[in-house]
CSV table of C-alpha atoms in Angstrom, one decimal:
chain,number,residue,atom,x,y,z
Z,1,UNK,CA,77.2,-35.2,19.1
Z,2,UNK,CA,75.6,-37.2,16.6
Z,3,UNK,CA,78.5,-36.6,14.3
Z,4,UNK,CA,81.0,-37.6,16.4
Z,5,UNK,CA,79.2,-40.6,17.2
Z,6,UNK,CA,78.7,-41.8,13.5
Z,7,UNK,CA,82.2,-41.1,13.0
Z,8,UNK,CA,83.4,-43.4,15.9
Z,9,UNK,CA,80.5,-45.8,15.1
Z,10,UNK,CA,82.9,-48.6,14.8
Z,11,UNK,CA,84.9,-48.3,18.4
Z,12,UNK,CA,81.2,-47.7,19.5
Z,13,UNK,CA,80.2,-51.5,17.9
Z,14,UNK,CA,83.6,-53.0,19.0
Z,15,UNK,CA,83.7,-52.4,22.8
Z,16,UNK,CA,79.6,-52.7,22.5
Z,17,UNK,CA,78.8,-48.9,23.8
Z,18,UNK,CA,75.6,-48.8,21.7
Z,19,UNK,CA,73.3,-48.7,25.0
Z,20,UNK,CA,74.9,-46.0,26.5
Z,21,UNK,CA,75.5,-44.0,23.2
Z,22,UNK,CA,71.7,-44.8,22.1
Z,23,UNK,CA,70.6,-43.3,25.9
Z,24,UNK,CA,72.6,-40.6,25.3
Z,25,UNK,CA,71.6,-39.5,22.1
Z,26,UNK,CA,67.8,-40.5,23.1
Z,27,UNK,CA,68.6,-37.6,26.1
Z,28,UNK,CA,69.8,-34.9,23.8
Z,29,UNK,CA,67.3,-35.6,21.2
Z,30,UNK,CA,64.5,-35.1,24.0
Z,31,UNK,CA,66.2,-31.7,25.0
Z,32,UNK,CA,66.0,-30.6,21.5
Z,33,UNK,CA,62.3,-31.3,21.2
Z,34,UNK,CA,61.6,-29.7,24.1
Z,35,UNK,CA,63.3,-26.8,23.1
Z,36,UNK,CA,61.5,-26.7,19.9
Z,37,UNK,CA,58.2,-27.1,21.3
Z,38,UNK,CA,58.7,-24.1,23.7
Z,39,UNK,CA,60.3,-21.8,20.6
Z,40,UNK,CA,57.0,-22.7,18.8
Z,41,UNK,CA,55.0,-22.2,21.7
Z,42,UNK,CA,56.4,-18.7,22.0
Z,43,UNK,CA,56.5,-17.6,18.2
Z,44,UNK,CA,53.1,-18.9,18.0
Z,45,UNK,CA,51.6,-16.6,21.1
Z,46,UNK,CA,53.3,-13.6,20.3
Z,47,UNK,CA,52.7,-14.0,16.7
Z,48,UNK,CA,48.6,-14.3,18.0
Z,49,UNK,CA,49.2,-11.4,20.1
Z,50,UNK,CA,50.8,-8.6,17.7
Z,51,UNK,CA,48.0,-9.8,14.9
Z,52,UNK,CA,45.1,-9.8,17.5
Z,53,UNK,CA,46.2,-5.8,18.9
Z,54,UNK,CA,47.1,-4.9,15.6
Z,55,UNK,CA,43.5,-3.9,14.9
Z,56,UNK,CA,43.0,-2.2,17.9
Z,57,UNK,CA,46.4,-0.1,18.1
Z,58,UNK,CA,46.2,0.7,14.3
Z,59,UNK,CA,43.3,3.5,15.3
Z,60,UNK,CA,44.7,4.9,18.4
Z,61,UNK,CA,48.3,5.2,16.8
Z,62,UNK,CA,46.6,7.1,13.3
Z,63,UNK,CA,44.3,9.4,16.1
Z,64,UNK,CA,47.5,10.4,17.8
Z,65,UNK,CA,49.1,11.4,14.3
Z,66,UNK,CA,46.2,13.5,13.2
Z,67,UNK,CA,46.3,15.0,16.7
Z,68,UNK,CA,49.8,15.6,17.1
Z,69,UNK,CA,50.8,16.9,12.8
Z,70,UNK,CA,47.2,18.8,12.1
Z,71,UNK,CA,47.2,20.5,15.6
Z,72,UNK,CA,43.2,20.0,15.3
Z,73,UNK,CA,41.1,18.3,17.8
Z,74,UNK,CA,39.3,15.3,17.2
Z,75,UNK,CA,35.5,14.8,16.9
Z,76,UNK,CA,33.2,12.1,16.3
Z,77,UNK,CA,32.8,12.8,12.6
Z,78,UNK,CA,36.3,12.1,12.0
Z,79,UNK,CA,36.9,9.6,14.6
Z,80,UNK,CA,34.3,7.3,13.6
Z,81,UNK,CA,34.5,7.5,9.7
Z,82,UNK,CA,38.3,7.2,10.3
Z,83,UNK,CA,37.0,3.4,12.5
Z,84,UNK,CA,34.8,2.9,9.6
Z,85,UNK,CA,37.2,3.4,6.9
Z,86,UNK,CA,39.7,1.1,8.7
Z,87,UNK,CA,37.2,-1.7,9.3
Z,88,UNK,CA,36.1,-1.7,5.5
Z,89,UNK,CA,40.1,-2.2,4.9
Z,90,UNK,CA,40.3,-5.0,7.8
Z,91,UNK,CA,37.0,-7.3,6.6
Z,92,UNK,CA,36.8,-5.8,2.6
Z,93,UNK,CA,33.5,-8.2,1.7
């Protein structure tokens, strides 16, 4: 739109349009922003929500490995050093 407008820029200035052009362009620009703002909203909350669960599901994914490939059962030794080892890797100092 806006190329087409600068293009035509001089019938636009000749028949005096530059109100009507200005509302319109005013219009599309506000549908732009507002579709920015709501991409951003999104990639920002599902970003926060796939790093926030990644620390929980992490565990429960490597648990149902060791269960499902070993064929062993799990028991606290192994279940909390495996929650210990992985929060030394998630906060190292």
């Amino acid at each position: 739109m806006i190329n087409e407008i600068l293009a035509g820029i001089r019938i636009i200035k000749f028949y005096a349009w530059e109100v009507p052009f200005g509302k319109e362009v005013q219009r599309l620009r506000d549908k732009e922003l507002k579709a920015l703002t709501t991409l951003a909203y999104t990639t920002a909350i599902g970003f926060s929500l796939i790093m926030l669960s990644a620390p929980i599901i992490n565990p429960i994914l490597v648990f149902l490995s060791y269960i499902n490939i070993s064929g062993n059962s799990l028991d606290a030794a192994t279940a909390f050093t495996t929650i210990a080892l992985f929060n030394i890797m998630r906060f190292p100092f």
